[in-house]
Amino acid sequence: MNRIRDLREDRDLRQSDLAEAVGIDQRTISNYETGKSNPDSEALIRLADFFNVSIDYLVGRIKQDFYSSAEKKRFIESIQNSLEELKKII
């Protein structure tokens, strides 16, 4: 699961840091990142909650995670800007 590695590295965390934070063994985290094993539903929930992303994003079902705070904020701002432009036209 490259997304787990990418999210972890984006936050400058070591595997052991992530493992401690979510209560999953470091070797298990390594296995997820290398594709040797896949997280079960409980692990997915823990990881998604920790990274503040959706499980769909975490497992690669969607390319952007609109559930993260930053993405939601950007999406809402984009809609607000579009509404302001429409108001000017009307």
PDB file of C-alpha atoms in Angstrom:
ATOM      1  CA  MET A   1       0.000   0.000   0.000  1.00  0.00           C
ATOM      2  CA  ASN A   2       2.007   2.922  -1.241  1.00  0.00           C
ATOM      3  CA  ARG A   3      -0.499   5.414   0.138  1.00  0.00           C
ATOM      4  CA  ILE A   4       0.384   4.387   3.682  1.00  0.00           C
ATOM      5  CA  ARG A   5       4.066   4.949   2.964  1.00  0.00           C
ATOM      6  CA  ASP A   6       3.363   8.225   1.162  1.00  0.00           C
ATOM      7  CA  LEU A   7       1.199   9.545   3.987  1.00  0.00           C
ATOM      8  CA  ARG A   8       3.746   8.463   6.583  1.00  0.00           C
ATOM      9  CA  GLU A   9       6.653  10.031   4.713  1.00  0.00           C
ATOM     10  CA  ASP A  10       4.695  13.250   4.079  1.00  0.00           C
ATOM     11  CA  ARG A  11       4.513  13.609   7.845  1.00  0.00           C
ATOM     12  CA  ASP A  12       8.210  12.738   8.337  1.00  0.00           C
ATOM     13  CA  LEU A  13       7.333   9.677  10.417  1.00  0.00           C
ATOM     14  CA  ARG A  14       9.307   6.484  10.730  1.00  0.00           C
ATOM     15  CA  GLN A  15       7.471   3.187  10.534  1.00  0.00           C
ATOM     16  CA  SER A  16       8.061   2.753  14.250  1.00  0.00           C
ATOM     17  CA  ASP A  17       6.461   6.168  14.937  1.00  0.00           C
ATOM     18  CA  LEU A  18       3.366   5.210  12.969  1.00  0.00           C
ATOM     19  CA  ALA A  19       3.250   1.779  14.553  1.00  0.00           C
ATOM     20  CA  GLU A  20       3.301   3.257  18.027  1.00  0.00           C
ATOM     21  CA  ALA A  21       0.686   5.881  17.187  1.00  0.00           C
ATOM     22  CA  VAL A  22      -1.853   3.420  15.760  1.00  0.00           C
ATOM     23  CA  GLY A  23      -1.041   0.357  17.834  1.00  0.00           C
ATOM     24  CA  ILE A  24       0.121  -1.817  14.953  1.00  0.00           C
ATOM     25  CA  ASP A  25       3.456  -3.654  14.948  1.00  0.00           C
ATOM     26  CA  GLN A  26       6.222  -1.955  12.928  1.00  0.00           C
ATOM     27  CA  ARG A  27       6.864  -5.120  10.927  1.00  0.00           C
ATOM     28  CA  THR A  28       3.172  -5.227  10.016  1.00  0.00           C
ATOM     29  CA  ILE A  29       3.351  -1.611   8.814  1.00  0.00           C
ATOM     30  CA  SER A  30       6.364  -2.587   6.711  1.00  0.00           C
ATOM     31  CA  ASN A  31       4.431  -5.511   5.239  1.00  0.00           C
ATOM     32  CA  TYR A  32       1.537  -3.201   4.324  1.00  0.00           C
ATOM     33  CA  GLU A  33       3.881  -0.764   2.632  1.00  0.00           C
ATOM     34  CA  THR A  34       5.667  -3.441   0.619  1.00  0.00           C
ATOM     35  CA  GLY A  35       2.475  -5.268  -0.336  1.00  0.00           C
ATOM     36  CA  LYS A  36       3.384  -8.447   1.520  1.00  0.00           C
ATOM     37  CA  SER A  37       0.097  -8.214   3.404  1.00  0.00           C
ATOM     38  CA  ASN A  38      -3.014  -6.069   3.449  1.00  0.00           C
ATOM     39  CA  PRO A  39      -4.501  -4.334   6.460  1.00  0.00           C
ATOM     40  CA  ASP A  40      -7.687  -5.776   7.914  1.00  0.00           C
ATOM     41  CA  SER A  41     -10.697  -3.531   8.479  1.00  0.00           C
ATOM     42  CA  GLU A  42      -9.635  -2.552  12.006  1.00  0.00           C
ATOM     43  CA  ALA A  43      -6.158  -1.558  10.822  1.00  0.00           C
ATOM     44  CA  LEU A  44      -7.656   0.431   7.937  1.00  0.00           C
ATOM     45  CA  ILE A  45      -9.868   2.328  10.348  1.00  0.00           C
ATOM     46  CA  ARG A  46      -6.938   3.095  12.659  1.00  0.00           C
ATOM     47  CA  LEU A  47      -4.740   4.256   9.792  1.00  0.00           C
ATOM     48  CA  ALA A  48      -7.471   6.332   8.133  1.00  0.00           C
ATOM     49  CA  ASP A  49      -8.319   7.988  11.442  1.00  0.00           C
ATOM     50  CA  PHE A  50      -4.673   8.703  12.183  1.00  0.00           C
ATOM     51  CA  PHE A  51      -4.012  10.252   8.773  1.00  0.00           C
ATOM     52  CA  ASN A  52      -7.456  11.902   8.658  1.00  0.00           C
ATOM     53  CA  VAL A  53      -8.270  10.394   5.265  1.00  0.00           C
ATOM     54  CA  SER A  54     -11.016   8.134   3.993  1.00  0.00           C
ATOM     55  CA  ILE A  55     -10.504   4.394   3.746  1.00  0.00           C
ATOM     56  CA  ASP A  56     -11.303   4.661   0.021  1.00  0.00           C
ATOM     57  CA  TYR A  57      -8.350   7.017  -0.389  1.00  0.00           C
ATOM     58  CA  LEU A  58      -6.115   4.845   1.758  1.00  0.00           C
ATOM     59  CA  VAL A  59      -6.744   1.730  -0.353  1.00  0.00           C
ATOM     60  CA  GLY A  60      -6.483   3.592  -3.669  1.00  0.00           C
ATOM     61  CA  ARG A  61     -10.148   3.557  -4.709  1.00  0.00           C
ATOM     62  CA  ILE A  62     -10.133   7.322  -5.193  1.00  0.00           C
ATOM     63  CA  LYS A  63      -7.329   9.641  -6.255  1.00  0.00           C
ATOM     64  CA  GLN A  64      -8.200  12.586  -4.039  1.00  0.00           C
ATOM     65  CA  ASP A  65      -9.437  12.471  -0.516  1.00  0.00           C
ATOM     66  CA  PHE A  66     -12.190  14.989  -0.023  1.00  0.00           C
ATOM     67  CA  TYR A  67     -12.529  13.833   3.560  1.00  0.00           C
ATOM     68  CA  SER A  68      -9.308  15.407   4.737  1.00  0.00           C
ATOM     69  CA  SER A  69      -9.669  18.854   6.256  1.00  0.00           C
ATOM     70  CA  ALA A  70      -7.303  20.524   3.808  1.00  0.00           C
ATOM     71  CA  GLU A  71      -9.027  19.026   0.771  1.00  0.00           C
ATOM     72  CA  LYS A  72     -12.478  19.938   2.082  1.00  0.00           C
ATOM     73  CA  LYS A  73     -11.350  23.495   2.702  1.00  0.00           C
ATOM     74  CA  ARG A  74      -9.921  23.842  -0.822  1.00  0.00           C
ATOM     75  CA  PHE A  75     -13.051  22.284  -2.345  1.00  0.00           C
ATOM     76  CA  ILE A  76     -15.376  24.599  -0.385  1.00  0.00           C
ATOM     77  CA  GLU A  77     -13.284  27.640  -1.294  1.00  0.00           C
ATOM     78  CA  SER A  78     -13.478  26.644  -4.950  1.00  0.00           C
ATOM     79  CA  ILE A  79     -17.259  26.393  -4.750  1.00  0.00           C
ATOM     80  CA  GLN A  80     -17.479  29.739  -2.947  1.00  0.00           C
ATOM     81  CA  ASN A  81     -15.342  31.400  -5.610  1.00  0.00           C
ATOM     82  CA  SER A  82     -17.532  29.929  -8.345  1.00  0.00           C
ATOM     83  CA  LEU A  83     -20.653  31.210  -6.585  1.00  0.00           C
ATOM     84  CA  GLU A  84     -19.158  34.694  -6.308  1.00  0.00           C
ATOM     85  CA  GLU A  85     -18.410  34.667 -10.045  1.00  0.00           C
ATOM     86  CA  LEU A  86     -21.966  33.548 -10.791  1.00  0.00           C
ATOM     87  CA  LYS A  87     -23.358  36.354  -8.627  1.00  0.00           C
ATOM     88  CA  LYS A  88     -21.384  38.877 -10.674  1.00  0.00           C
ATOM     89  CA  ILE A  89     -22.843  37.503 -13.886  1.00  0.00           C
ATOM     90  CA  ILE A  90     -26.400  37.537 -12.578  1.00  0.00           C
TER      91      ILE A  90
END
